[in-house]
One Martini backbone bead per residue (centre of mass of N, CA, C, O) as a GRO file, in nm:
protein
  262
    1GLN     BB    1  -2.583 -10.068  12.090
    2LEU     BB    2  -2.273 -10.050  12.122
    3TRP     BB    3  -2.214  -9.745  12.122
    4ASN     BB    4  -2.412  -9.647  12.343
    5ALA     BB    5  -2.285  -9.843  12.571
    6THR     BB    6  -1.942  -9.810  12.496
    7LYS     BB    7  -1.805  -9.616  12.278
    8SER     BB    8  -1.733  -9.886  12.089
    9TYR     BB    9  -1.620 -10.072  11.795
   10ARG     BB   10  -1.348 -10.221  11.858
   11PHE     BB   11  -1.463 -10.313  12.147
   12ASP     BB   12  -1.623 -10.627  12.240
   13CYS     BB   13  -1.752 -10.686  12.583
   14THR     BB   14  -2.039 -10.822  12.611
   15HIS     BB   15  -1.977 -11.114  12.687
   16SER     BB   16  -1.817 -11.065  12.953
   17ALA     BB   17  -2.044 -10.898  13.083
   18TRP     BB   18  -2.255 -11.124  13.088
   19ILE     BB   19  -2.095 -11.319  13.267
   20ARG     BB   20  -2.073 -11.130  13.511
   21MET     BB   21  -2.375 -11.104  13.556
   22LYS     BB   22  -2.440 -11.402  13.595
   23ASN     BB   23  -2.250 -11.444  13.843
   24ALA     BB   24  -2.388 -11.229  14.030
   25PHE     BB   25  -2.670 -11.415  14.043
   26ASP     BB   26  -2.525 -11.645  14.155
   27GLY     BB   27  -2.547 -11.840  14.469
   28PHE     BB   28  -2.830 -11.806  14.588
   29ASP     BB   29  -3.066 -11.897  14.819
   30THR     BB   30  -3.182 -11.590  14.846
   31LEU     BB   31  -3.365 -11.415  14.582
   32LYS     BB   32  -3.510 -11.094  14.527
   33ILE     BB   33  -3.690 -10.961  14.259
   34ILE     BB   34  -3.765 -10.624  14.157
   35SER     BB   35  -4.032 -10.485  13.988
   36VAL     BB   36  -4.206 -10.190  13.849
   37SER     BB   37  -4.351 -10.398  13.646
   38GLN     BB   38  -4.513 -10.635  13.469
   39TRP     BB   39  -4.356 -10.601  13.209
   40LEU     BB   40  -4.071 -10.630  13.334
   41LYS     BB   41  -4.116 -10.909  13.449
   42SER     BB   42  -4.163 -11.055  13.177
   43ARG     BB   43  -3.878 -10.989  13.076
   44ALA     BB   44  -3.707 -11.113  13.307
   45LYS     BB   45  -3.813 -11.414  13.274
   46LYS     BB   46  -3.648 -11.441  12.989
   47SER     BB   47  -3.387 -11.434  13.138
   48PRO     BB   48  -3.113 -11.626  13.207
   49ILE     BB   49  -3.022 -11.466  13.463
   50MET     BB   50  -3.323 -11.503  13.613
   51GLN     BB   51  -3.326 -11.790  13.643
   52GLY     BB   52  -3.472 -11.918  13.948
   53HIS     BB   53  -3.597 -11.649  14.032
   54ASP     BB   54  -3.773 -11.433  14.232
   55ILE     BB   55  -4.052 -11.227  14.115
   56ASP     BB   56  -4.160 -10.902  14.186
   57VAL     BB   57  -4.403 -10.631  14.231
   58VAL     BB   58  -4.309 -10.274  14.270
   59GLU     BB   59  -4.418  -9.982  14.245
   60ASN     BB   60  -4.357  -9.675  14.213
   61GLY     BB   61  -4.312  -9.392  14.420
   62ILE     BB   62  -4.477  -9.090  14.516
   63ASP     BB   63  -4.554  -8.757  14.612
   64THR     BB   64  -4.898  -8.727  14.708
   65GLU     BB   65  -4.899  -8.515  14.956
   66GLU     BB   66  -4.689  -8.255  14.869
   67THR     BB   67  -4.705  -8.261  14.533
   68PHE     BB   68  -4.891  -8.489  14.372
   69TYR     BB   69  -5.163  -8.288  14.304
   70SER     BB   70  -5.423  -8.093  14.284
   71ARG     BB   71  -5.364  -7.769  14.155
   72ASP     BB   72  -5.306  -7.456  14.120
   73PHE     BB   73  -5.307  -7.283  13.768
   74GLN     BB   74  -5.382  -6.985  13.693
   75TYR     BB   75  -5.093  -6.857  13.673
   76LEU     BB   76  -5.020  -7.017  13.411
   77LYS     BB   77  -5.236  -6.906  13.222
   78GLU     BB   78  -5.139  -6.614  13.247
   79LYS     BB   79  -4.845  -6.653  13.159
   80HIS     BB   80  -4.948  -6.795  12.862
   81GLY     BB   81  -5.228  -6.680  12.758
   82LEU     BB   82  -5.468  -6.855  12.855
   83LYS     BB   83  -5.804  -6.972  12.812
   84ASP     BB   84  -5.998  -7.212  12.626
   85GLU     BB   85  -5.789  -7.410  12.580
   86LYS     BB   86  -5.668  -7.700  12.509
   87ILE     BB   87  -5.440  -7.921  12.700
   88LEU     BB   88  -5.125  -8.045  12.623
   89LEU     BB   89  -4.884  -8.268  12.780
   90HIS     BB   90  -4.517  -8.278  12.767
   91VAL     BB   91  -4.288  -8.491  12.941
   92THR     BB   92  -3.925  -8.457  12.975
   93ALA     BB   93  -3.584  -8.467  13.020
   94SER     BB   94  -3.526  -8.441  12.684
   95PHE     BB   95  -3.601  -8.261  12.424
   96SER     BB   96  -3.644  -8.416  12.091
   97MET     BB   97  -3.627  -8.451  11.714
   98HIS     BB   98  -3.484  -8.699  11.683
   99GLU     BB   99  -3.502  -9.015  11.542
  100ASP     BB  100  -3.336  -9.163  11.802
  101ASP     BB  101  -3.546  -9.072  12.005
  102ILE     BB  102  -3.718  -9.254  12.255
  103LYS     BB  103  -3.924  -9.014  12.348
  104GLY     BB  104  -4.064  -8.875  12.083
  105GLY     BB  105  -4.068  -8.563  12.002
  106ARG     BB  106  -4.147  -8.575  11.695
  107TYR     BB  107  -4.448  -8.658  11.755
  108VAL     BB  108  -4.537  -8.393  11.881
  109VAL     BB  109  -4.492  -8.221  11.632
  110LYS     BB  110  -4.678  -8.384  11.441
  111LEU     BB  111  -4.931  -8.343  11.611
  112ALA     BB  112  -4.939  -8.036  11.594
  113GLU     BB  113  -4.974  -8.027  11.285
  114ARG     BB  114  -5.251  -8.187  11.289
  115LEU     BB  115  -5.381  -7.956  11.505
  116GLU     BB  116  -5.404  -7.734  11.325
  117GLY     BB  117  -5.674  -7.503  11.412
  118GLU     BB  118  -5.711  -7.586  11.687
  119ASN     BB  119  -5.812  -7.543  12.035
  120ILE     BB  120  -5.482  -7.613  12.087
  121LYS     BB  121  -5.228  -7.678  12.333
  122ILE     BB  122  -4.875  -7.749  12.359
  123ILE     BB  123  -4.685  -7.855  12.635
  124VAL     BB  124  -4.331  -7.837  12.688
  125VAL     BB  125  -4.129  -8.037  12.907
  126GLY     BB  126  -3.752  -8.042  12.887
  127SER     BB  127  -3.610  -7.834  12.730
  128ARG     BB  128  -3.274  -7.708  12.646
  129ASP     BB  129  -3.414  -7.547  12.392
  130LEU     BB  130  -3.567  -7.226  12.338
  131THR     BB  131  -3.493  -7.189  12.005
  132MET     BB  132  -3.654  -7.387  11.877
  133SER     BB  133  -3.839  -7.489  11.606
  134LEU     BB  134  -4.195  -7.451  11.640
  135PRO     BB  135  -4.502  -7.472  11.648
  136ASP     BB  136  -4.745  -7.243  11.750
  137ASN     BB  137  -4.898  -7.478  11.938
  138ILE     BB  138  -4.626  -7.460  12.098
  139ILE     BB  139  -4.505  -7.464  12.439
  140ASN     BB  140  -4.181  -7.377  12.550
  141VAL     BB  141  -4.065  -7.413  12.896
  142GLY     BB  142  -3.866  -7.614  12.960
  143ARG     BB  143  -3.718  -7.652  13.251
  144ILE     BB  144  -3.825  -7.809  13.571
  145ASN     BB  145  -3.723  -7.802  13.920
  146ASN     BB  146  -4.014  -7.768  14.032
  147GLN     BB  147  -4.249  -7.999  14.124
  148LYS     BB  148  -4.492  -7.811  14.193
  149VAL     BB  149  -4.502  -7.681  13.916
  150LEU     BB  150  -4.538  -7.939  13.758
  151ALA     BB  151  -4.809  -8.013  13.896
  152ALA     BB  152  -4.958  -7.766  13.776
  153TYR     BB  153  -4.936  -7.856  13.482
  154TYR     BB  154  -5.087  -8.116  13.513
  155SER     BB  155  -5.351  -7.980  13.623
  156MET     BB  156  -5.403  -7.803  13.362
  157ALA     BB  157  -5.432  -8.037  13.194
  158ASP     BB  158  -5.623  -8.258  12.990
  159LEU     BB  159  -5.352  -8.397  12.878
  160THR     BB  160  -5.115  -8.658  12.866
  161VAL     BB  161  -4.831  -8.717  12.648
  162LEU     BB  162  -4.695  -9.023  12.522
  163THR     BB  163  -4.379  -9.111  12.309
  164SER     BB  164  -4.240  -9.355  12.387
  165LYS     BB  165  -4.083  -9.662  12.318
  166ARG     BB  166  -3.958  -9.704  12.622
  167GLU     BB  167  -4.077  -9.819  12.953
  168THR     BB  168  -4.062  -9.951  13.273
  169PHE     BB  169  -4.282  -9.731  13.367
  170SER     BB  170  -4.377  -9.401  13.445
  171MET     BB  171  -4.375  -9.118  13.613
  172ILE     BB  172  -4.557  -8.939  13.439
  173CYS     BB  173  -4.809  -9.106  13.468
  174ALA     BB  174  -4.832  -9.092  13.779
  175GLU     BB  175  -4.827  -8.783  13.809
  176SER     BB  176  -5.071  -8.711  13.636
  177LEU     BB  177  -5.288  -8.882  13.783
  178SER     BB  178  -5.237  -8.749  14.065
  179CYS     BB  179  -5.340  -8.463  13.923
  180GLY     BB  180  -5.604  -8.558  13.731
  181THR     BB  181  -5.465  -8.659  13.452
  182PRO     BB  182  -5.489  -8.801  13.175
  183VAL     BB  183  -5.360  -9.065  12.952
  184VAL     BB  184  -5.180  -9.061  12.640
  185GLY     BB  185  -5.034  -9.308  12.401
  186PHE     BB  186  -4.782  -9.515  12.362
  187LYS     BB  187  -4.676  -9.821  12.355
  188ALA     BB  188  -4.398  -9.907  12.614
  189GLY     BB  189  -4.494 -10.116  12.851
  190GLY     BB  190  -4.518  -9.967  13.133
  191PRO     BB  191  -4.757  -9.763  13.114
  192GLU     BB  192  -4.992  -9.977  13.049
  193SER     BB  193  -4.926 -10.137  13.319
  194ILE     BB  194  -4.967  -9.877  13.543
  195ALA     BB  195  -5.216  -9.760  13.455
  196LEU     BB  196  -5.526  -9.629  13.468
  197LYS     BB  197  -5.759  -9.772  13.276
  198ASN     BB  198  -5.998  -9.544  13.288
  199TYR     BB  199  -5.746  -9.300  13.246
  200SER     BB  200  -5.640  -9.447  12.973
  201ALA     BB  201  -5.455  -9.451  12.647
  202PHE     BB  202  -5.325  -9.684  12.392
  203VAL     BB  203  -5.106  -9.704  12.116
  204GLU     BB  204  -4.926  -9.773  11.867
  205TYR     BB  205  -4.624  -9.727  11.779
  206GLY     BB  206  -4.627  -9.447  11.551
  207ASP     BB  207  -4.947  -9.395  11.545
  208LEU     BB  208  -5.073  -9.097  11.461
  209TYR     BB  209  -5.368  -9.139  11.396
  210ALA     BB  210  -5.442  -9.278  11.668
  211LEU     BB  211  -5.344  -9.053  11.851
  212GLU     BB  212  -5.523  -8.827  11.749
  213LYS     BB  213  -5.793  -8.969  11.796
  214THR     BB  214  -5.754  -9.009  12.105
  215VAL     BB  215  -5.721  -8.719  12.185
  216ILE     BB  216  -5.999  -8.621  12.091
  217GLU     BB  217  -6.166  -8.825  12.268
  218TRP     BB  218  -6.010  -8.717  12.556
  219LEU     BB  219  -6.037  -8.402  12.601
  220ASN     BB  220  -6.328  -8.427  12.791
  221VAL     BB  221  -6.292  -8.619  13.033
  222LYS     BB  222  -6.199  -8.446  13.273
  223SER     BB  223  -6.444  -8.234  13.269
  224SER     BB  224  -6.658  -8.484  13.336
  225LEU     BB  225  -6.524  -8.501  13.613
  226THR     BB  226  -6.459  -8.538  13.924
  227PRO     BB  227  -6.170  -8.402  14.043
  228ILE     BB  228  -6.107  -8.645  14.274
  229ILE     BB  229  -6.106  -8.922  14.140
  230ILE     BB  230  -5.819  -8.973  14.030
  231PRO     BB  231  -5.642  -8.892  14.278
  232ASN     BB  232  -5.760  -9.100  14.479
  233ILE     BB  233  -5.666  -9.350  14.325
  234ALA     BB  234  -5.364  -9.277  14.279
  235ASN     BB  235  -5.283  -9.256  14.580
  236GLN     BB  236  -5.309  -9.571  14.627
  237VAL     BB  237  -5.095  -9.658  14.399
  238TYR     BB  238  -4.838  -9.417  14.404
  239SER     BB  239  -4.749  -9.408  14.681
  240ARG     BB  240  -4.486  -9.425  14.896
  241LYS     BB  241  -4.628  -9.578  15.119
  242ASN     BB  242  -4.717  -9.820  14.948
  243MET     BB  243  -4.436  -9.906  14.863
  244GLY     BB  244  -4.323  -9.958  15.148
  245LEU     BB  245  -4.531 -10.177  15.231
  246GLU     BB  246  -4.453 -10.380  15.009
  247TYR     BB  247  -4.160 -10.425  15.108
  248ILE     BB  248  -4.230 -10.522  15.391
  249LYS     BB  249  -4.383 -10.775  15.306
  250ILE     BB  250  -4.141 -10.912  15.170
  251TYR     BB  251  -3.951 -10.920  15.412
  252ASN     BB  252  -4.142 -11.084  15.596
  253ARG     BB  253  -4.158 -11.336  15.417
  254LEU     BB  254  -3.856 -11.399  15.411
  255ASN     BB  255  -3.819 -11.422  15.716
  256GLN     BB  256  -4.024 -11.652  15.761
  257ASN     BB  257  -3.880 -11.860  15.579
  258ILE     BB  258  -3.617 -11.871  15.741
  259ILE     BB  259  -3.740 -11.961  16.010
  260GLN     BB  260  -3.866 -12.228  15.905
  261ARG     BB  261  -3.587 -12.357  15.809
  262THR     BB  262  -3.459 -12.331  16.120
   0.00000   0.00000   0.00000
């Protein structure tokens, strides 16, 4: 990853950078490290830089009160001419079909090709190029800057599909579940660690057969549930308020420990 990290093959400063990082973490009497997922915590515990430090997990919080909840989406179905099709949603910061893209856009295209002829549409959010050639069963909506509109897309979908190679958390997973939509995708570390177990399923990275099979199995899960079940659970897990309370608990414990030592 030398080029991606430094944009230089000529000068390799990774060793000196590692030493500076190690020194930055040394010398603390009390240092609390916060990970956003259990998976990331397990990775951090293996790092020589993190050895001897206390690591807790506080999952990222999102706005489940004003933004990410089950919303009206009928206007989106009319906009895209959708009727009774099952809808898969793929959200990414920048959609790409390149082989080295860790978000895995190429797998979404391959999945669409495998689902050709089925009454299924795949909506892609996040593409910077609205002219790219994609299968007919993919709707490329481009980038969405309004999070409430994004929440409406989550609400409209029957499934959200994740194809990343690695994620430390997965805001998309949290956002989708908060809007009442189950998640399926590749195992990427963070997503399967933070997802609601009863409303998500993950397969080995790059296994298109297993991904397709899981998508088909899960297409009707959402429609079989009471609409408020998933959002109610997700609101307790992913809310910004819950995240804030967890940080306050950690600060209070640290403060109490300091008082006891003095």
